[in-house]
Amino acid sequence: MNKLFRTAAPYLVGAALVAAVVLGVRWYGASRYDAGVAAERAATLERQARLERAMQEEKDRADAQYRGAVLAREAAEKTVAAQRARIDGLLRQLAQRRTQAAGAVGGSDDTGPDWIGVIGACVGEYEQLGKDAARWADQVNGLQGYISAVRQAAPAR
């Protein structure tokens, strides 16, 4: 048996070395594959986080632009409201003068129906329509800005 062991020992050692090399190569390949998967996963997560940050920044920018448009619209509404108050004051003065003049003057030189009141009512309706239109325009512009920002931030497919 000693002779058999001595003859088979180099083959057994060679087979063990070949098995160790094969197992080492497989282990090295598996570890490299796992490292590649981990690196790809990290790169994907980083791209996703970068895309989410870009989308949030664009959303914030569009929101700030929308708030600026709302502030501009509110300033314009204040101007219109001031002019409306001025027109209402003029209408009150005109009505007051008309009542004073009605007692002093008679005849057919009086004005017809209250055309100033009709103009004042039209101004009021126009003011409300302007407010509604400005609010809708702000919303549409804000949404269009957000959508264009998202389309620019989205990766091409």
Tab-separated table of C-alpha atoms in Angstrom:
chain	number	residue	atom	x	y	z
A	1	MET	CA	0.000	0.000	0.000
A	2	ASN	CA	2.892	2.237	0.615
A	3	LYS	CA	3.987	1.824	-2.983
A	4	LEU	CA	0.436	2.466	-4.201
A	5	PHE	CA	0.230	5.585	-2.091
A	6	ARG	CA	3.544	6.865	-3.382
A	7	THR	CA	2.496	6.321	-6.977
A	8	ALA	CA	-0.943	7.879	-6.527
A	9	ALA	CA	0.184	10.753	-4.295
A	10	PRO	CA	1.418	13.046	-7.099
A	11	TYR	CA	-1.817	12.480	-9.013
A	12	LEU	CA	-3.887	13.160	-5.911
A	13	VAL	CA	-1.898	16.298	-5.157
A	14	GLY	CA	-2.236	17.399	-8.793
A	15	ALA	CA	-5.976	16.749	-8.740
A	16	ALA	CA	-6.284	18.670	-5.469
A	17	LEU	CA	-4.312	21.581	-6.953
A	18	VAL	CA	-6.459	21.574	-10.113
A	19	ALA	CA	-9.626	21.503	-7.972
A	20	ALA	CA	-8.266	24.345	-5.820
A	21	VAL	CA	-7.432	26.407	-8.923
A	22	VAL	CA	-10.871	25.744	-10.432
A	23	LEU	CA	-12.595	26.670	-7.165
A	24	GLY	CA	-10.396	29.774	-6.817
A	25	VAL	CA	-11.203	30.944	-10.340
A	26	ARG	CA	-14.929	30.378	-9.757
A	27	TRP	CA	-14.771	32.228	-6.421
A	28	TYR	CA	-12.851	35.118	-8.027
A	29	GLY	CA	-15.360	35.309	-10.911
A	30	ALA	CA	-18.316	35.233	-8.526
A	31	SER	CA	-16.828	37.976	-6.367
A	32	ARG	CA	-16.124	40.127	-9.453
A	33	TYR	CA	-19.685	39.535	-10.681
A	34	ASP	CA	-21.097	40.523	-7.272
A	35	ALA	CA	-18.905	43.631	-7.265
A	36	GLY	CA	-20.152	44.532	-10.747
A	37	VAL	CA	-23.774	44.067	-9.695
A	38	ALA	CA	-23.214	46.209	-6.602
A	39	ALA	CA	-21.486	48.921	-8.654
A	40	GLU	CA	-24.302	48.939	-11.230
A	41	ARG	CA	-26.905	49.102	-8.463
A	42	ALA	CA	-25.072	52.020	-6.830
A	43	ALA	CA	-24.810	53.825	-10.173
A	44	THR	CA	-28.524	53.283	-10.821
A	45	LEU	CA	-29.448	54.603	-7.386
A	46	GLU	CA	-27.188	57.621	-7.895
A	47	ARG	CA	-28.771	58.383	-11.297
A	48	GLN	CA	-32.230	58.014	-9.810
A	49	ALA	CA	-31.378	60.339	-6.910
A	50	ARG	CA	-29.870	62.880	-9.338
A	51	LEU	CA	-33.005	62.729	-11.498
A	52	GLU	CA	-35.270	63.171	-8.464
A	53	ARG	CA	-33.201	66.156	-7.304
A	54	ALA	CA	-33.391	67.716	-10.763
A	55	MET	CA	-37.148	67.172	-10.911
A	56	GLN	CA	-37.596	68.685	-7.455
A	57	GLU	CA	-35.468	71.695	-8.421
A	58	GLU	CA	-37.511	72.201	-11.580
A	59	LYS	CA	-40.722	71.830	-9.610
A	60	ASP	CA	-39.491	74.421	-7.110
A	61	ARG	CA	-38.455	76.749	-9.954
A	62	ALA	CA	-41.841	76.388	-11.669
A	63	ASP	CA	-43.572	76.924	-8.329
A	64	ALA	CA	-41.547	80.084	-7.687
A	65	GLN	CA	-42.366	81.320	-11.195
A	66	TYR	CA	-46.054	80.603	-10.527
A	67	ARG	CA	-45.910	82.478	-7.208
A	68	GLY	CA	-44.279	85.420	-8.996
A	69	ALA	CA	-47.069	85.418	-11.573
A	70	VAL	CA	-49.652	85.278	-8.782
A	71	LEU	CA	-48.004	88.247	-7.044
A	72	ALA	CA	-47.958	90.200	-10.307
A	73	ARG	CA	-51.617	89.358	-10.877
A	74	GLU	CA	-52.508	90.432	-7.342
A	75	ALA	CA	-50.670	93.726	-7.872
A	76	ALA	CA	-52.606	94.269	-11.095
A	77	GLU	CA	-55.833	93.426	-9.248
A	78	LYS	CA	-54.995	96.045	-6.628
A	79	THR	CA	-54.480	98.603	-9.371
A	80	VAL	CA	-57.787	97.659	-10.975
A	81	ALA	CA	-59.513	97.762	-7.581
A	82	ALA	CA	-58.102	101.244	-6.959
A	83	GLN	CA	-59.373	102.406	-10.340
A	84	ARG	CA	-62.727	100.769	-9.619
A	85	ALA	CA	-62.911	102.633	-6.297
A	86	ARG	CA	-62.102	105.852	-8.153
A	87	ILE	CA	-64.883	105.174	-10.678
A	88	ASP	CA	-67.310	104.374	-7.854
A	89	GLY	CA	-66.371	107.648	-6.159
A	90	LEU	CA	-66.968	109.545	-9.385
A	91	LEU	CA	-70.330	107.786	-9.769
A	92	ARG	CA	-71.314	108.843	-6.239
A	93	GLN	CA	-70.285	112.429	-6.970
A	94	LEU	CA	-72.251	112.373	-10.209
A	95	ALA	CA	-75.324	110.976	-8.484
A	96	GLN	CA	-75.035	113.615	-5.780
A	97	ARG	CA	-74.720	116.411	-8.341
A	98	ARG	CA	-77.612	114.970	-10.295
A	99	THR	CA	-79.901	115.046	-7.261
A	100	GLN	CA	-78.850	118.606	-6.509
A	101	ALA	CA	-79.347	119.672	-10.112
A	102	ALA	CA	-82.673	117.856	-10.423
A	103	GLY	CA	-84.286	120.193	-7.938
A	104	ALA	CA	-82.828	123.321	-9.553
A	105	VAL	CA	-83.287	122.504	-13.230
A	106	GLY	CA	-86.144	120.884	-15.039
A	107	GLY	CA	-86.765	120.100	-18.608
A	108	SER	CA	-85.646	117.813	-21.335
A	109	ASP	CA	-81.934	118.529	-20.976
A	110	ASP	CA	-81.648	115.806	-18.344
A	111	THR	CA	-79.574	112.800	-19.238
A	112	GLY	CA	-81.313	109.637	-20.284
A	113	PRO	CA	-81.058	106.414	-18.387
A	114	ASP	CA	-78.204	105.938	-15.965
A	115	TRP	CA	-75.552	105.234	-18.583
A	116	ILE	CA	-72.732	105.937	-16.125
A	117	GLY	CA	-74.142	103.241	-13.840
A	118	VAL	CA	-74.223	100.837	-16.774
A	119	ILE	CA	-70.589	101.627	-17.534
A	120	GLY	CA	-69.733	101.125	-13.859
A	121	ALA	CA	-71.473	97.735	-13.852
A	122	CYS	CA	-69.595	96.768	-17.012
A	123	VAL	CA	-66.327	97.807	-15.390
A	124	GLY	CA	-67.171	95.632	-12.381
A	125	GLU	CA	-67.931	92.607	-14.554
A	126	TYR	CA	-64.825	93.266	-16.615
A	127	GLU	CA	-62.773	93.434	-13.425
A	128	GLN	CA	-64.105	90.053	-12.262
A	129	LEU	CA	-63.520	88.535	-15.694
A	130	GLY	CA	-59.966	89.895	-15.671
A	131	LYS	CA	-59.328	88.357	-12.244
A	132	ASP	CA	-60.628	84.980	-13.383
A	133	ALA	CA	-58.670	85.075	-16.639
A	134	ALA	CA	-55.470	86.084	-14.855
A	135	ARG	CA	-55.866	83.281	-12.315
A	136	TRP	CA	-56.461	80.728	-15.091
A	137	ALA	CA	-53.518	82.057	-17.077
A	138	ASP	CA	-51.273	81.763	-14.012
A	139	GLN	CA	-52.354	78.159	-13.495
A	140	VAL	CA	-51.862	77.236	-17.147
A	141	ASN	CA	-48.463	78.956	-17.321
A	142	GLY	CA	-47.367	77.262	-14.096
A	143	LEU	CA	-48.417	73.846	-15.355
A	144	GLN	CA	-46.791	74.413	-18.737
A	145	GLY	CA	-43.560	75.460	-17.050
A	146	TYR	CA	-43.614	72.404	-14.785
A	147	ILE	CA	-44.337	70.017	-17.666
A	148	SER	CA	-41.601	71.452	-19.867
A	149	ALA	CA	-39.150	71.240	-16.965
A	150	VAL	CA	-40.074	67.617	-16.301
A	151	ARG	CA	-39.756	66.780	-19.997
A	152	GLN	CA	-36.287	68.343	-20.080
A	153	ALA	CA	-35.204	66.533	-16.913
A	154	ALA	CA	-36.527	63.128	-18.025
A	155	PRO	CA	-33.958	60.902	-19.714
A	156	ALA	CA	-34.404	60.200	-23.420
A	157	ARG	CA	-35.785	56.775	-24.209
